[in-house]
């Protein structure tokens, strides 16, 4: 059979983004034939499944090493299928370690049809050599940040900015006034959001310090309650265990809710403390003043500085986009309970820091061009590339 598009998504976020794009593509081109490596959301849209995404959900270097032969087998199987069926285009969604290798391998084997990558790898943070790998292999690079184009100015590849998918996901969000009641949270108690990470190692390193900061903060604001976002049941249990070991006055002041509730959490909190990552961007979209934290051991800090050679004026994506200190960053030696509590206090009250953060969130959305519908923009570019005359 002849396919128009082969899609590869190797993780949950890729499945979500891919589903939004495929939905738009099918509206634009009902006849489009799509096959690929897909998760449950894309599978529901009726694409032909070549391999389940779940085969690639492996976290950490040790797990990759343990599964290296199985991953190599999948890599070869996908590569051979693409080379034999010659789809008009291949769409790689994020997952750069695997996808960039596949793109290079296909080009080496003389695959001449279109190669498209959605969500540009973070070449602006590290791995700048990948700029030339991308330029030499891709026909289309769909970017989710407006500043990424400048990093390709000396190459033949010009990224196309389509907007960030997380902005799209907030378009239809409605704050539920009954939400506190549903979760047995007292209506008259103000809330602070806590977003301690999405991996067990992050939780182990960041959450205890965050809890100590919350304890210090609550001494001055005893009415405040804390809502903690939990990615899954396993991490929730880990947080419960850490909470039990912490000498916190009242563990009932913490409400551990699933991350599927994140938009509602963000709608109801006065301020937040969050580990560094994509969650900071979501908090800015939702206009939540946030203290951004991250624990680094002395060894990891040395590796980041001397081996990875990360050289950025800011590390929080909100600050990178605006080129300003919008969200305070408390990393490594600055990540202490005392500093976090003090910063959180400033973000919670009507201070210059809070106003700066709120103004900065609006500025970030203006820079991002929040009127775009990213999945629609991406689908339009992909369709044009596939069906170019």
PDB file of N, CA and C in Angstrom, residues 35-88:
ATOM      1  N   UNK A  35       0.297   5.982   8.597  1.00  0.00           N
ATOM      2  CA  UNK A  35       0.708   4.813   9.377  1.00  0.00           C
ATOM      3  C   UNK A  35       1.815   5.265  10.318  1.00  0.00           C
ATOM      4  N   UNK A  36       2.030   4.529  11.402  1.00  0.00           N
ATOM      5  CA  UNK A  36       3.139   4.933  12.247  1.00  0.00           C
ATOM      6  C   UNK A  36       3.230   4.251  13.584  1.00  0.00           C
ATOM      7  N   UNK A  37       4.178   4.756  14.370  1.00  0.00           N
ATOM      8  CA  UNK A  37       4.375   4.354  15.760  1.00  0.00           C
ATOM      9  C   UNK A  37       3.577   5.341  16.591  1.00  0.00           C
ATOM     10  N   UNK A  38       2.524   4.839  17.264  1.00  0.00           N
ATOM     11  CA  UNK A  38       1.563   5.757  17.868  1.00  0.00           C
ATOM     12  C   UNK A  38       1.089   5.277  19.223  1.00  0.00           C
ATOM     13  N   UNK A  39       0.652   6.249  20.022  1.00  0.00           N
ATOM     14  CA  UNK A  39       0.066   5.965  21.320  1.00  0.00           C
ATOM     15  C   UNK A  39      -1.450   5.909  21.231  1.00  0.00           C
ATOM     16  N   UNK A  40      -2.123   5.787  22.369  1.00  0.00           N
ATOM     17  CA  UNK A  40      -3.580   5.599  22.373  1.00  0.00           C
ATOM     18  C   UNK A  40      -4.366   6.737  21.746  1.00  0.00           C
ATOM     19  N   UNK A  41      -3.928   7.977  21.902  1.00  0.00           N
ATOM     20  CA  UNK A  41      -4.673   9.114  21.348  1.00  0.00           C
ATOM     21  C   UNK A  41      -4.628   9.117  19.829  1.00  0.00           C
ATOM     22  N   UNK A  42      -3.469   8.821  19.250  1.00  0.00           N
ATOM     23  CA  UNK A  42      -3.373   8.758  17.791  1.00  0.00           C
ATOM     24  C   UNK A  42      -4.095   7.524  17.258  1.00  0.00           C
ATOM     25  N   UNK A  43      -4.028   6.436  17.989  1.00  0.00           N
ATOM     26  CA  UNK A  43      -4.685   5.202  17.537  1.00  0.00           C
ATOM     27  C   UNK A  43      -6.195   5.389  17.435  1.00  0.00           C
ATOM     28  N   UNK A  44      -6.756   6.197  18.347  1.00  0.00           N
ATOM     29  CA  UNK A  44      -8.196   6.453  18.322  1.00  0.00           C
ATOM     30  C   UNK A  44      -8.629   7.178  17.052  1.00  0.00           C
ATOM     31  N   UNK A  45      -7.687   7.886  16.429  1.00  0.00           N
ATOM     32  CA  UNK A  45      -8.016   8.651  15.232  1.00  0.00           C
ATOM     33  C   UNK A  45      -7.966   7.814  13.960  1.00  0.00           C
ATOM     34  N   UNK A  46      -7.618   6.526  14.122  1.00  0.00           N
ATOM     35  CA  UNK A  46      -7.742   5.609  12.999  1.00  0.00           C
ATOM     36  C   UNK A  46      -6.538   5.488  12.093  1.00  0.00           C
ATOM     37  N   UNK A  47      -5.365   5.992  12.527  1.00  0.00           N
ATOM     38  CA  UNK A  47      -4.203   5.769  11.680  1.00  0.00           C
ATOM     39  C   UNK A  47      -3.855   4.282  11.725  1.00  0.00           C
ATOM     40  N   UNK A  48      -3.204   3.787  10.719  1.00  0.00           N
ATOM     41  CA  UNK A  48      -2.799   2.376  10.695  1.00  0.00           C
ATOM     42  C   UNK A  48      -1.592   2.211  11.624  1.00  0.00           C
ATOM     43  N   UNK A  49      -1.689   1.295  12.557  1.00  0.00           N
ATOM     44  CA  UNK A  49      -0.623   1.128  13.554  1.00  0.00           C
ATOM     45  C   UNK A  49       0.475   0.215  13.022  1.00  0.00           C
ATOM     46  N   UNK A  50       1.684   0.753  12.967  1.00  0.00           N
ATOM     47  CA  UNK A  50       2.834  -0.078  12.615  1.00  0.00           C
ATOM     48  C   UNK A  50       3.452  -0.703  13.860  1.00  0.00           C
ATOM     49  N   UNK A  51       3.512   0.087  14.930  1.00  0.00           N
ATOM     50  CA  UNK A  51       4.111  -0.386  16.177  1.00  0.00           C
ATOM     51  C   UNK A  51       3.585   0.502  17.311  1.00  0.00           C
ATOM     52  N   UNK A  52       3.254  -0.069  18.475  1.00  0.00           N
ATOM     53  CA  UNK A  52       2.762   0.771  19.575  1.00  0.00           C
ATOM     54  C   UNK A  52       3.859   1.635  20.181  1.00  0.00           C
ATOM     55  N   UNK A  53       3.508   2.856  20.516  1.00  0.00           N
ATOM     56  CA  UNK A  53       4.437   3.793  21.145  1.00  0.00           C
ATOM     57  C   UNK A  53       5.006   3.248  22.444  1.00  0.00           C
ATOM     58  N   UNK A  54       4.211   2.446  23.141  1.00  0.00           N
ATOM     59  CA  UNK A  54       4.618   1.923  24.446  1.00  0.00           C
ATOM     60  C   UNK A  54       5.933   1.151  24.396  1.00  0.00           C
ATOM     61  N   UNK A  55       6.303   0.654  23.207  1.00  0.00           N
ATOM     62  CA  UNK A  55       7.579  -0.058  23.055  1.00  0.00           C
ATOM     63  C   UNK A  55       8.782   0.834  23.353  1.00  0.00           C
ATOM     64  N   UNK A  56       8.576   2.154  23.283  1.00  0.00           N
ATOM     65  CA  UNK A  56       9.696   3.096  23.404  1.00  0.00           C
ATOM     66  C   UNK A  56       9.685   3.878  24.707  1.00  0.00           C
ATOM     67  N   UNK A  57       8.759   3.582  25.593  1.00  0.00           N
ATOM     68  CA  UNK A  57       8.662   4.333  26.843  1.00  0.00           C
ATOM     69  C   UNK A  57       9.639   3.795  27.876  1.00  0.00           C
ATOM     70  N   UNK A  58      10.887   4.214  27.687  1.00  0.00           N
ATOM     71  CA  UNK A  58      11.994   3.804  28.550  1.00  0.00           C
ATOM     72  C   UNK A  58      12.648   5.057  29.105  1.00  0.00           C
ATOM     73  N   UNK A  59      12.826   5.113  30.429  1.00  0.00           N
ATOM     74  CA  UNK A  59      13.380   6.318  31.059  1.00  0.00           C
ATOM     75  C   UNK A  59      14.733   6.033  31.698  1.00  0.00           C
ATOM     76  N   UNK A  60      15.658   6.962  31.522  1.00  0.00           N
ATOM     77  CA  UNK A  60      16.956   6.853  32.185  1.00  0.00           C
ATOM     78  C   UNK A  60      17.972   6.096  31.355  1.00  0.00           C
ATOM     79  N   UNK A  61      19.236   6.473  31.526  1.00  0.00           N
ATOM     80  CA  UNK A  61      20.318   5.854  30.767  1.00  0.00           C
ATOM     81  C   UNK A  61      20.442   4.363  31.051  1.00  0.00           C
ATOM     82  N   UNK A  62      20.246   3.964  32.301  1.00  0.00           N
ATOM     83  CA  UNK A  62      20.392   2.555  32.647  1.00  0.00           C
ATOM     84  C   UNK A  62      19.345   1.698  31.945  1.00  0.00           C
ATOM     85  N   UNK A  63      18.096   2.229  31.862  1.00  0.00           N
ATOM     86  CA  UNK A  63      17.032   1.487  31.182  1.00  0.00           C
ATOM     87  C   UNK A  63      17.294   1.399  29.683  1.00  0.00           C
ATOM     88  N   UNK A  64      17.812   2.467  29.098  1.00  0.00           N
ATOM     89  CA  UNK A  64      18.168   2.442  27.677  1.00  0.00           C
ATOM     90  C   UNK A  64      19.228   1.381  27.433  1.00  0.00           C
ATOM     91  N   UNK A  65      20.232   1.342  28.323  1.00  0.00           N
ATOM     92  CA  UNK A  65      21.319   0.365  28.171  1.00  0.00           C
ATOM     93  C   UNK A  65      20.783  -1.066  28.248  1.00  0.00           C
ATOM     94  N   UNK A  66      19.880  -1.312  29.207  1.00  0.00           N
ATOM     95  CA  UNK A  66      19.311  -2.651  29.369  1.00  0.00           C
ATOM     96  C   UNK A  66      18.513  -3.091  28.148  1.00  0.00           C
ATOM     97  N   UNK A  67      17.925  -2.126  27.459  1.00  0.00           N
ATOM     98  CA  UNK A  67      17.035  -2.439  26.335  1.00  0.00           C
ATOM     99  C   UNK A  67      17.649  -2.111  24.977  1.00  0.00           C
ATOM    100  N   UNK A  68      18.968  -1.927  24.953  1.00  0.00           N
ATOM    101  CA  UNK A  68      19.637  -1.438  23.755  1.00  0.00           C
ATOM    102  C   UNK A  68      19.418  -2.335  22.539  1.00  0.00           C
ATOM    103  N   UNK A  69      19.429  -3.667  22.736  1.00  0.00           N
ATOM    104  CA  UNK A  69      19.275  -4.584  21.592  1.00  0.00           C
ATOM    105  C   UNK A  69      17.837  -4.576  21.080  1.00  0.00           C
ATOM    106  N   UNK A  70      16.892  -4.481  22.005  1.00  0.00           N
ATOM    107  CA  UNK A  70      15.495  -4.413  21.595  1.00  0.00           C
ATOM    108  C   UNK A  70      15.226  -3.111  20.823  1.00  0.00           C
ATOM    109  N   UNK A  71      15.780  -1.991  21.314  1.00  0.00           N
ATOM    110  CA  UNK A  71      15.605  -0.715  20.625  1.00  0.00           C
ATOM    111  C   UNK A  71      16.265  -0.725  19.246  1.00  0.00           C
ATOM    112  N   UNK A  72      17.426  -1.363  19.156  1.00  0.00           N
ATOM    113  CA  UNK A  72      18.126  -1.474  17.863  1.00  0.00           C
ATOM    114  C   UNK A  72      17.285  -2.278  16.862  1.00  0.00           C
ATOM    115  N   UNK A  73      16.614  -3.324  17.381  1.00  0.00           N
ATOM    116  CA  UNK A  73      15.743  -4.143  16.525  1.00  0.00           C
ATOM    117  C   UNK A  73      14.572  -3.308  16.005  1.00  0.00           C
ATOM    118  N   UNK A  74      13.937  -2.525  16.898  1.00  0.00           N
ATOM    119  CA  UNK A  74      12.823  -1.667  16.493  1.00  0.00           C
ATOM    120  C   UNK A  74      13.292  -0.622  15.476  1.00  0.00           C
ATOM    121  N   UNK A  75      14.465  -0.055  15.740  1.00  0.00           N
ATOM    122  CA  UNK A  75      15.023   0.971  14.849  1.00  0.00           C
ATOM    123  C   UNK A  75      15.152   0.408  13.436  1.00  0.00           C
ATOM    124  N   UNK A  76      15.743  -0.794  13.328  1.00  0.00           N
ATOM    125  CA  UNK A  76      15.969  -1.416  12.018  1.00  0.00           C
ATOM    126  C   UNK A  76      14.649  -1.756  11.337  1.00  0.00           C
ATOM    127  N   UNK A  77      13.705  -2.219  12.118  1.00  0.00           N
ATOM    128  CA  UNK A  77      12.406  -2.602  11.565  1.00  0.00           C
ATOM    129  C   UNK A  77      11.676  -1.382  10.992  1.00  0.00           C
ATOM    130  N   UNK A  78      11.699  -0.270  11.722  1.00  0.00           N
ATOM    131  CA  UNK A  78      11.059   0.959  11.246  1.00  0.00           C
ATOM    132  C   UNK A  78      11.773   1.485  10.003  1.00  0.00           C
ATOM    133  N   UNK A  79      13.099   1.510  10.065  1.00  0.00           N
ATOM    134  CA  UNK A  79      13.890   2.007   8.942  1.00  0.00           C
ATOM    135  C   UNK A  79      13.600   1.213   7.674  1.00  0.00           C
ATOM    136  N   UNK A  80      13.605  -0.103   7.773  1.00  0.00           N
ATOM    137  CA  UNK A  80      13.375  -0.948   6.600  1.00  0.00           C
ATOM    138  C   UNK A  80      11.967  -0.770   6.035  1.00  0.00           C
ATOM    139  N   UNK A  81      11.004  -0.592   6.933  1.00  0.00           N
ATOM    140  CA  UNK A  81       9.629  -0.398   6.470  1.00  0.00           C
ATOM    141  C   UNK A  81       9.506   0.911   5.696  1.00  0.00           C
ATOM    142  N   UNK A  82      10.091   1.977   6.213  1.00  0.00           N
ATOM    143  CA  UNK A  82      10.028   3.272   5.526  1.00  0.00           C
ATOM    144  C   UNK A  82      10.722   3.196   4.171  1.00  0.00           C
ATOM    145  N   UNK A  83      11.868   2.539   4.122  1.00  0.00           N
ATOM    146  CA  UNK A  83      12.614   2.424   2.873  1.00  0.00           C
ATOM    147  C   UNK A  83      11.877   1.576   1.846  1.00  0.00           C
ATOM    148  N   UNK A  84      11.157   0.569   2.302  1.00  0.00           N
ATOM    149  CA  UNK A  84      10.456  -0.319   1.366  1.00  0.00           C
ATOM    150  C   UNK A  84       9.124   0.260   0.877  1.00  0.00           C
ATOM    151  N   UNK A  85       8.419   0.999   1.753  1.00  0.00           N
ATOM    152  CA  UNK A  85       7.106   1.537   1.363  1.00  0.00           C
ATOM    153  C   UNK A  85       7.182   2.949   0.798  1.00  0.00           C
ATOM    154  N   UNK A  86       8.267   3.647   1.095  1.00  0.00           N
ATOM    155  CA  UNK A  86       8.501   5.007   0.593  1.00  0.00           C
ATOM    156  C   UNK A  86       7.295   5.941   0.768  1.00  0.00           C
ATOM    157  N   UNK A  87       6.872   6.197   2.002  1.00  0.00           N
ATOM    158  CA  UNK A  87       5.797   7.176   2.210  1.00  0.00           C
ATOM    159  C   UNK A  87       6.227   8.541   1.684  1.00  0.00           C
ATOM    160  N   UNK A  88       5.248   9.374   1.334  1.00  0.00           N
ATOM    161  CA  UNK A  88       5.581  10.700   0.789  1.00  0.00           C
ATOM    162  C   UNK A  88       6.342  11.551   1.793  1.00  0.00           C
TER     163      UNK A  88
END
